[in-house]
GROMACS .gro file of C-alpha atoms in nm:
model
  267
    1UNK     CA    1  -2.900  -0.132  -7.299
    2UNK     CA    2  -3.064   0.213  -7.304
    3UNK     CA    3  -3.396   0.063  -7.190
    4UNK     CA    4  -3.223  -0.142  -6.918
    5UNK     CA    5  -3.048   0.171  -6.789
    6UNK     CA    6  -3.375   0.367  -6.792
    7UNK     CA    7  -3.553   0.099  -6.588
    8UNK     CA    8  -3.262   0.069  -6.343
    9UNK     CA    9  -3.255   0.446  -6.294
   10UNK     CA   10  -3.631   0.447  -6.243
   11UNK     CA   11  -3.605   0.181  -5.972
   12UNK     CA   12  -3.327   0.365  -5.789
   13UNK     CA   13  -3.466   0.723  -5.802
   14UNK     CA   14  -3.840   0.676  -5.797
   15UNK     CA   15  -4.161   0.731  -5.611
   16UNK     CA   16  -4.359   0.423  -5.516
   17UNK     CA   17  -4.571   0.448  -5.831
   18UNK     CA   18  -4.269   0.479  -6.056
   19UNK     CA   19  -4.101   0.195  -5.870
   20UNK     CA   20  -4.385  -0.043  -5.948
   21UNK     CA   21  -4.394   0.079  -6.305
   22UNK     CA   22  -4.026  -0.007  -6.327
   23UNK     CA   23  -4.085  -0.353  -6.184
   24UNK     CA   24  -4.357  -0.409  -6.443
   25UNK     CA   25  -4.128  -0.301  -6.726
   26UNK     CA   26  -3.854  -0.526  -6.591
   27UNK     CA   27  -4.092  -0.823  -6.575
   28UNK     CA   28  -4.204  -0.757  -6.933
   29UNK     CA   29  -3.841  -0.747  -7.046
   30UNK     CA   30  -3.762  -1.078  -6.873
   31UNK     CA   31  -4.067  -1.248  -7.026
   32UNK     CA   32  -3.977  -1.113  -7.370
   33UNK     CA   33  -3.623  -1.246  -7.331
   34UNK     CA   34  -3.757  -1.590  -7.233
   35UNK     CA   35  -3.986  -1.596  -7.537
   36UNK     CA   36  -3.694  -1.494  -7.759
   37UNK     CA   37  -3.473  -1.768  -7.616
   38UNK     CA   38  -3.748  -2.027  -7.666
   39UNK     CA   39  -3.818  -1.918  -8.024
   40UNK     CA   40  -3.451  -1.898  -8.122
   41UNK     CA   41  -3.312  -2.176  -7.902
   42UNK     CA   42  -2.972  -2.305  -8.013
   43UNK     CA   43  -2.992  -2.628  -8.213
   44UNK     CA   44  -2.957  -2.951  -8.017
   45UNK     CA   45  -2.899  -3.305  -8.132
   46UNK     CA   46  -2.926  -3.631  -7.938
   47UNK     CA   47  -2.700  -3.932  -7.944
   48UNK     CA   48  -2.732  -4.269  -7.772
   49UNK     CA   49  -2.498  -4.563  -7.794
   50UNK     CA   50  -2.472  -4.897  -7.621
   51UNK     CA   51  -2.125  -4.981  -7.489
   52UNK     CA   52  -2.013  -5.345  -7.474
   53UNK     CA   53  -1.740  -5.409  -7.217
   54UNK     CA   54  -1.660  -5.624  -6.915
   55UNK     CA   55  -1.607  -5.348  -6.656
   56UNK     CA   56  -1.881  -5.358  -6.392
   57UNK     CA   57  -1.854  -4.996  -6.281
   58UNK     CA   58  -1.880  -4.845  -6.631
   59UNK     CA   59  -2.211  -4.757  -6.802
   60UNK     CA   60  -2.366  -4.986  -7.060
   61UNK     CA   61  -2.540  -4.698  -7.243
   62UNK     CA   62  -2.442  -4.334  -7.294
   63UNK     CA   63  -2.703  -4.073  -7.386
   64UNK     CA   64  -2.592  -3.724  -7.483
   65UNK     CA   65  -2.746  -3.389  -7.572
   66UNK     CA   66  -2.509  -3.204  -7.805
   67UNK     CA   67  -2.484  -2.844  -7.921
   68UNK     CA   68  -2.420  -2.737  -8.280
   69UNK     CA   69  -2.044  -2.792  -8.237
   70UNK     CA   70  -2.108  -3.142  -8.089
   71UNK     CA   71  -2.000  -3.044  -7.738
   72UNK     CA   72  -2.200  -3.217  -7.466
   73UNK     CA   73  -2.465  -3.005  -7.298
   74UNK     CA   74  -2.610  -3.287  -7.086
   75UNK     CA   75  -2.517  -3.653  -7.047
   76UNK     CA   76  -2.680  -3.963  -6.897
   77UNK     CA   77  -2.505  -4.287  -6.804
   78UNK     CA   78  -2.716  -4.602  -6.776
   79UNK     CA   79  -2.563  -4.895  -6.591
   80UNK     CA   80  -2.625  -5.269  -6.613
   81UNK     CA   81  -2.835  -5.266  -6.295
   82UNK     CA   82  -3.069  -5.004  -6.446
   83UNK     CA   83  -2.921  -4.717  -6.248
   84UNK     CA   84  -2.917  -4.379  -6.425
   85UNK     CA   85  -2.672  -4.097  -6.351
   86UNK     CA   86  -2.679  -3.755  -6.514
   87UNK     CA   87  -2.444  -3.458  -6.551
   88UNK     CA   88  -2.470  -3.109  -6.696
   89UNK     CA   89  -2.123  -2.988  -6.603
   90UNK     CA   90  -1.759  -3.092  -6.611
   91UNK     CA   91  -1.662  -3.252  -6.280
   92UNK     CA   92  -1.411  -3.500  -6.143
   93UNK     CA   93  -1.670  -3.775  -6.094
   94UNK     CA   94  -1.719  -4.057  -6.344
   95UNK     CA   95  -2.037  -3.918  -6.502
   96UNK     CA   96  -1.920  -3.585  -6.638
   97UNK     CA   97  -1.933  -3.381  -6.955
   98UNK     CA   98  -1.630  -3.409  -7.182
   99UNK     CA   99  -1.387  -3.129  -7.259
  100UNK     CA  100  -1.374  -3.248  -7.620
  101UNK     CA  101  -1.641  -3.241  -7.893
  102UNK     CA  102  -1.818  -3.572  -7.951
  103UNK     CA  103  -1.691  -3.772  -8.253
  104UNK     CA  104  -1.918  -3.812  -8.552
  105UNK     CA  105  -2.170  -4.095  -8.569
  106UNK     CA  106  -1.955  -4.265  -8.833
  107UNK     CA  107  -1.646  -4.250  -8.612
  108UNK     CA  108  -1.834  -4.395  -8.315
  109UNK     CA  109  -1.996  -4.669  -8.524
  110UNK     CA  110  -1.653  -4.772  -8.653
  111UNK     CA  111  -1.565  -4.886  -8.300
  112UNK     CA  112  -1.695  -5.239  -8.240
  113UNK     CA  113  -1.757  -5.164  -7.872
  114UNK     CA  114  -2.034  -4.914  -7.954
  115UNK     CA  115  -2.377  -4.952  -8.111
  116UNK     CA  116  -2.567  -4.639  -8.211
  117UNK     CA  117  -2.938  -4.642  -8.118
  118UNK     CA  118  -3.218  -4.396  -8.194
  119UNK     CA  119  -3.277  -4.120  -7.940
  120UNK     CA  120  -3.515  -3.824  -7.962
  121UNK     CA  121  -3.554  -3.519  -7.738
  122UNK     CA  122  -3.861  -3.652  -7.554
  123UNK     CA  123  -3.692  -3.981  -7.466
  124UNK     CA  124  -3.382  -3.798  -7.347
  125UNK     CA  125  -3.591  -3.569  -7.125
  126UNK     CA  126  -3.774  -3.865  -6.972
  127UNK     CA  127  -3.446  -4.040  -6.894
  128UNK     CA  128  -3.306  -3.715  -6.757
  129UNK     CA  129  -3.596  -3.687  -6.511
  130UNK     CA  130  -3.531  -4.044  -6.395
  131UNK     CA  131  -3.155  -4.003  -6.355
  132UNK     CA  132  -2.970  -3.916  -6.035
  133UNK     CA  133  -2.748  -3.604  -6.049
  134UNK     CA  134  -2.382  -3.663  -5.962
  135UNK     CA  135  -2.111  -3.433  -5.835
  136UNK     CA  136  -2.352  -3.236  -5.617
  137UNK     CA  137  -2.250  -3.058  -5.295
  138UNK     CA  138  -2.319  -3.275  -4.989
  139UNK     CA  139  -2.508  -3.159  -4.678
  140UNK     CA  140  -2.506  -3.392  -4.377
  141UNK     CA  141  -2.755  -3.413  -4.093
  142UNK     CA  142  -2.702  -3.665  -3.812
  143UNK     CA  143  -2.997  -3.826  -3.635
  144UNK     CA  144  -2.778  -3.883  -3.329
  145UNK     CA  145  -2.751  -3.505  -3.280
  146UNK     CA  146  -3.118  -3.426  -3.210
  147UNK     CA  147  -3.411  -3.580  -3.023
  148UNK     CA  148  -3.717  -3.392  -3.149
  149UNK     CA  149  -3.852  -3.177  -3.431
  150UNK     CA  150  -3.711  -2.857  -3.283
  151UNK     CA  151  -3.369  -3.021  -3.282
  152UNK     CA  152  -3.409  -3.123  -3.646
  153UNK     CA  153  -3.505  -2.765  -3.736
  154UNK     CA  154  -3.194  -2.633  -3.562
  155UNK     CA  155  -2.962  -2.887  -3.725
  156UNK     CA  156  -3.102  -2.829  -4.072
  157UNK     CA  157  -3.089  -2.451  -4.030
  158UNK     CA  158  -2.721  -2.483  -3.942
  159UNK     CA  159  -2.661  -2.625  -4.291
  160UNK     CA  160  -2.802  -2.315  -4.460
  161UNK     CA  161  -2.588  -2.018  -4.562
  162UNK     CA  162  -2.716  -1.693  -4.409
  163UNK     CA  163  -3.069  -1.826  -4.369
  164UNK     CA  164  -3.269  -1.964  -4.079
  165UNK     CA  165  -3.561  -2.202  -4.117
  166UNK     CA  166  -3.859  -2.126  -3.891
  167UNK     CA  167  -3.984  -2.487  -3.877
  168UNK     CA  168  -4.275  -2.449  -4.118
  169UNK     CA  169  -4.298  -2.746  -4.356
  170UNK     CA  170  -4.422  -2.512  -4.629
  171UNK     CA  171  -4.108  -2.302  -4.579
  172UNK     CA  172  -3.898  -2.620  -4.580
  173UNK     CA  173  -4.045  -2.704  -4.920
  174UNK     CA  174  -3.956  -2.355  -5.046
  175UNK     CA  175  -3.600  -2.385  -4.914
  176UNK     CA  176  -3.547  -2.700  -5.118
  177UNK     CA  177  -3.633  -2.506  -5.434
  178UNK     CA  178  -3.310  -2.309  -5.386
  179UNK     CA  179  -3.218  -1.951  -5.311
  180UNK     CA  180  -3.264  -1.980  -4.933
  181UNK     CA  181  -2.921  -2.088  -4.817
  182UNK     CA  182  -2.889  -2.415  -5.008
  183UNK     CA  183  -2.626  -2.469  -5.281
  184UNK     CA  184  -2.717  -2.351  -5.631
  185UNK     CA  185  -2.800  -2.631  -5.874
  186UNK     CA  186  -2.910  -2.885  -5.613
  187UNK     CA  187  -2.741  -3.088  -5.343
  188UNK     CA  188  -2.724  -3.429  -5.179
  189UNK     CA  189  -2.872  -3.454  -4.829
  190UNK     CA  190  -2.716  -3.740  -4.634
  191UNK     CA  191  -2.926  -3.824  -4.329
  192UNK     CA  192  -2.705  -4.024  -4.095
  193UNK     CA  193  -2.869  -4.246  -3.832
  194UNK     CA  194  -3.202  -4.190  -4.003
  195UNK     CA  195  -3.359  -4.487  -3.825
  196UNK     CA  196  -3.316  -4.301  -3.496
  197UNK     CA  197  -3.476  -3.993  -3.653
  198UNK     CA  198  -3.767  -4.206  -3.772
  199UNK     CA  199  -3.833  -4.286  -3.405
  200UNK     CA  200  -3.764  -3.934  -3.275
  201UNK     CA  201  -4.001  -3.784  -3.532
  202UNK     CA  202  -4.259  -4.060  -3.492
  203UNK     CA  203  -4.611  -4.053  -3.345
  204UNK     CA  204  -4.549  -3.864  -3.017
  205UNK     CA  205  -4.356  -3.589  -3.199
  206UNK     CA  206  -4.619  -3.580  -3.471
  207UNK     CA  207  -4.900  -3.541  -3.215
  208UNK     CA  208  -4.719  -3.249  -3.046
  209UNK     CA  209  -4.652  -3.082  -3.382
  210UNK     CA  210  -5.012  -3.122  -3.499
  211UNK     CA  211  -5.143  -2.985  -3.167
  212UNK     CA  212  -4.932  -2.674  -3.221
  213UNK     CA  213  -5.040  -2.652  -3.585
  214UNK     CA  214  -5.408  -2.681  -3.487
  215UNK     CA  215  -5.373  -2.395  -3.239
  216UNK     CA  216  -5.247  -2.151  -3.503
  217UNK     CA  217  -5.384  -2.275  -3.837
  218UNK     CA  218  -5.637  -2.093  -4.052
  219UNK     CA  219  -6.001  -2.180  -3.968
  220UNK     CA  220  -6.042  -2.336  -4.312
  221UNK     CA  221  -5.775  -2.595  -4.221
  222UNK     CA  222  -5.908  -2.691  -3.878
  223UNK     CA  223  -6.109  -2.990  -3.999
  224UNK     CA  224  -5.818  -3.142  -4.194
  225UNK     CA  225  -5.562  -3.086  -3.917
  226UNK     CA  226  -5.802  -3.225  -3.655
  227UNK     CA  227  -5.843  -3.542  -3.860
  228UNK     CA  228  -5.465  -3.576  -3.892
  229UNK     CA  229  -5.423  -3.524  -3.518
  230UNK     CA  230  -5.683  -3.787  -3.429
  231UNK     CA  231  -5.517  -4.034  -3.667
  232UNK     CA  232  -5.173  -3.963  -3.519
  233UNK     CA  233  -5.305  -4.026  -3.169
  234UNK     CA  234  -5.418  -4.369  -3.293
  235UNK     CA  235  -5.075  -4.430  -3.451
  236UNK     CA  236  -5.215  -4.398  -3.801
  237UNK     CA  237  -5.143  -4.179  -4.102
  238UNK     CA  238  -4.824  -3.991  -4.177
  239UNK     CA  239  -4.554  -3.910  -3.921
  240UNK     CA  240  -4.336  -3.600  -3.917
  241UNK     CA  241  -4.046  -3.811  -4.041
  242UNK     CA  242  -4.253  -3.939  -4.332
  243UNK     CA  243  -4.366  -3.586  -4.421
  244UNK     CA  244  -4.010  -3.455  -4.424
  245UNK     CA  245  -3.890  -3.743  -4.642
  246UNK     CA  246  -4.183  -3.698  -4.883
  247UNK     CA  247  -4.110  -3.325  -4.916
  248UNK     CA  248  -3.741  -3.384  -4.990
  249UNK     CA  249  -3.811  -3.666  -5.236
  250UNK     CA  250  -4.053  -3.442  -5.428
  251UNK     CA  251  -3.747  -3.232  -5.526
  252UNK     CA  252  -3.547  -3.532  -5.648
  253UNK     CA  253  -3.559  -3.800  -5.912
  254UNK     CA  254  -3.915  -3.885  -6.009
  255UNK     CA  255  -4.060  -3.608  -5.792
  256UNK     CA  256  -4.293  -3.325  -5.889
  257UNK     CA  257  -4.006  -3.076  -5.871
  258UNK     CA  258  -3.719  -3.298  -5.983
  259UNK     CA  259  -3.556  -3.002  -6.159
  260UNK     CA  260  -3.433  -2.886  -5.815
  261UNK     CA  261  -3.189  -3.183  -5.811
  262UNK     CA  262  -3.209  -3.268  -5.442
  263UNK     CA  263  -3.089  -3.621  -5.364
  264UNK     CA  264  -3.186  -3.776  -5.029
  265UNK     CA  265  -2.981  -4.061  -4.885
  266UNK     CA  266  -3.114  -4.221  -4.567
  267UNK     CA  267  -2.818  -4.383  -4.394
   0.00000   0.00000   0.00000
């Protein structure tokens, strides 16, 4: 605490040089804390059981990550159709952590409905990456409410808390990582009338957007943007709609940044 107070005081009452020294000390402290947490991480155990029943809307397998007291830390439900849902909090939806500690393996095995199966940490993590988060806040954008990319930018910005998107797709990607007006811990984006948006953000809109991008892009990007523009004029390549969908899906299940827990539903 003494070191934390010293750094905080340095940041508040400092010259520029001392300020940056304080930031460096703070960064070192954060990294040290991360290394400590990784080295002395609390023990985890993994439990998987198959559930035999005749109820169609209940899972057929339950996978759990448990702490030392056997309380659930994370849970995955696998359904008969192969669908995977995951939860890392207690909610009112069907896939949720339990308030109670998980019974022992012997107690579970004594119930004829359940069959214990082997589960290790790597398998759990792989299933977790494939699973859809549930109980997330829902943001809704309606394709009937805009006719072009500028309209989409305005409608999406209206969903953000105290933040305005400037229309850059790179910035859009950053927004989906969190901390720029979106709900903490991920969210579900429901795109109503998405088929209309597919048309509104199709080739003509893509050509206009690429023409604007070409006029202001860095010289090193001119060749690539020119090629994209020529393809769009021929009705080939990726449209604005496709780009937006690809960016969102990269932050959801199976994406490169799935840990952001963004679920896209095209309706």
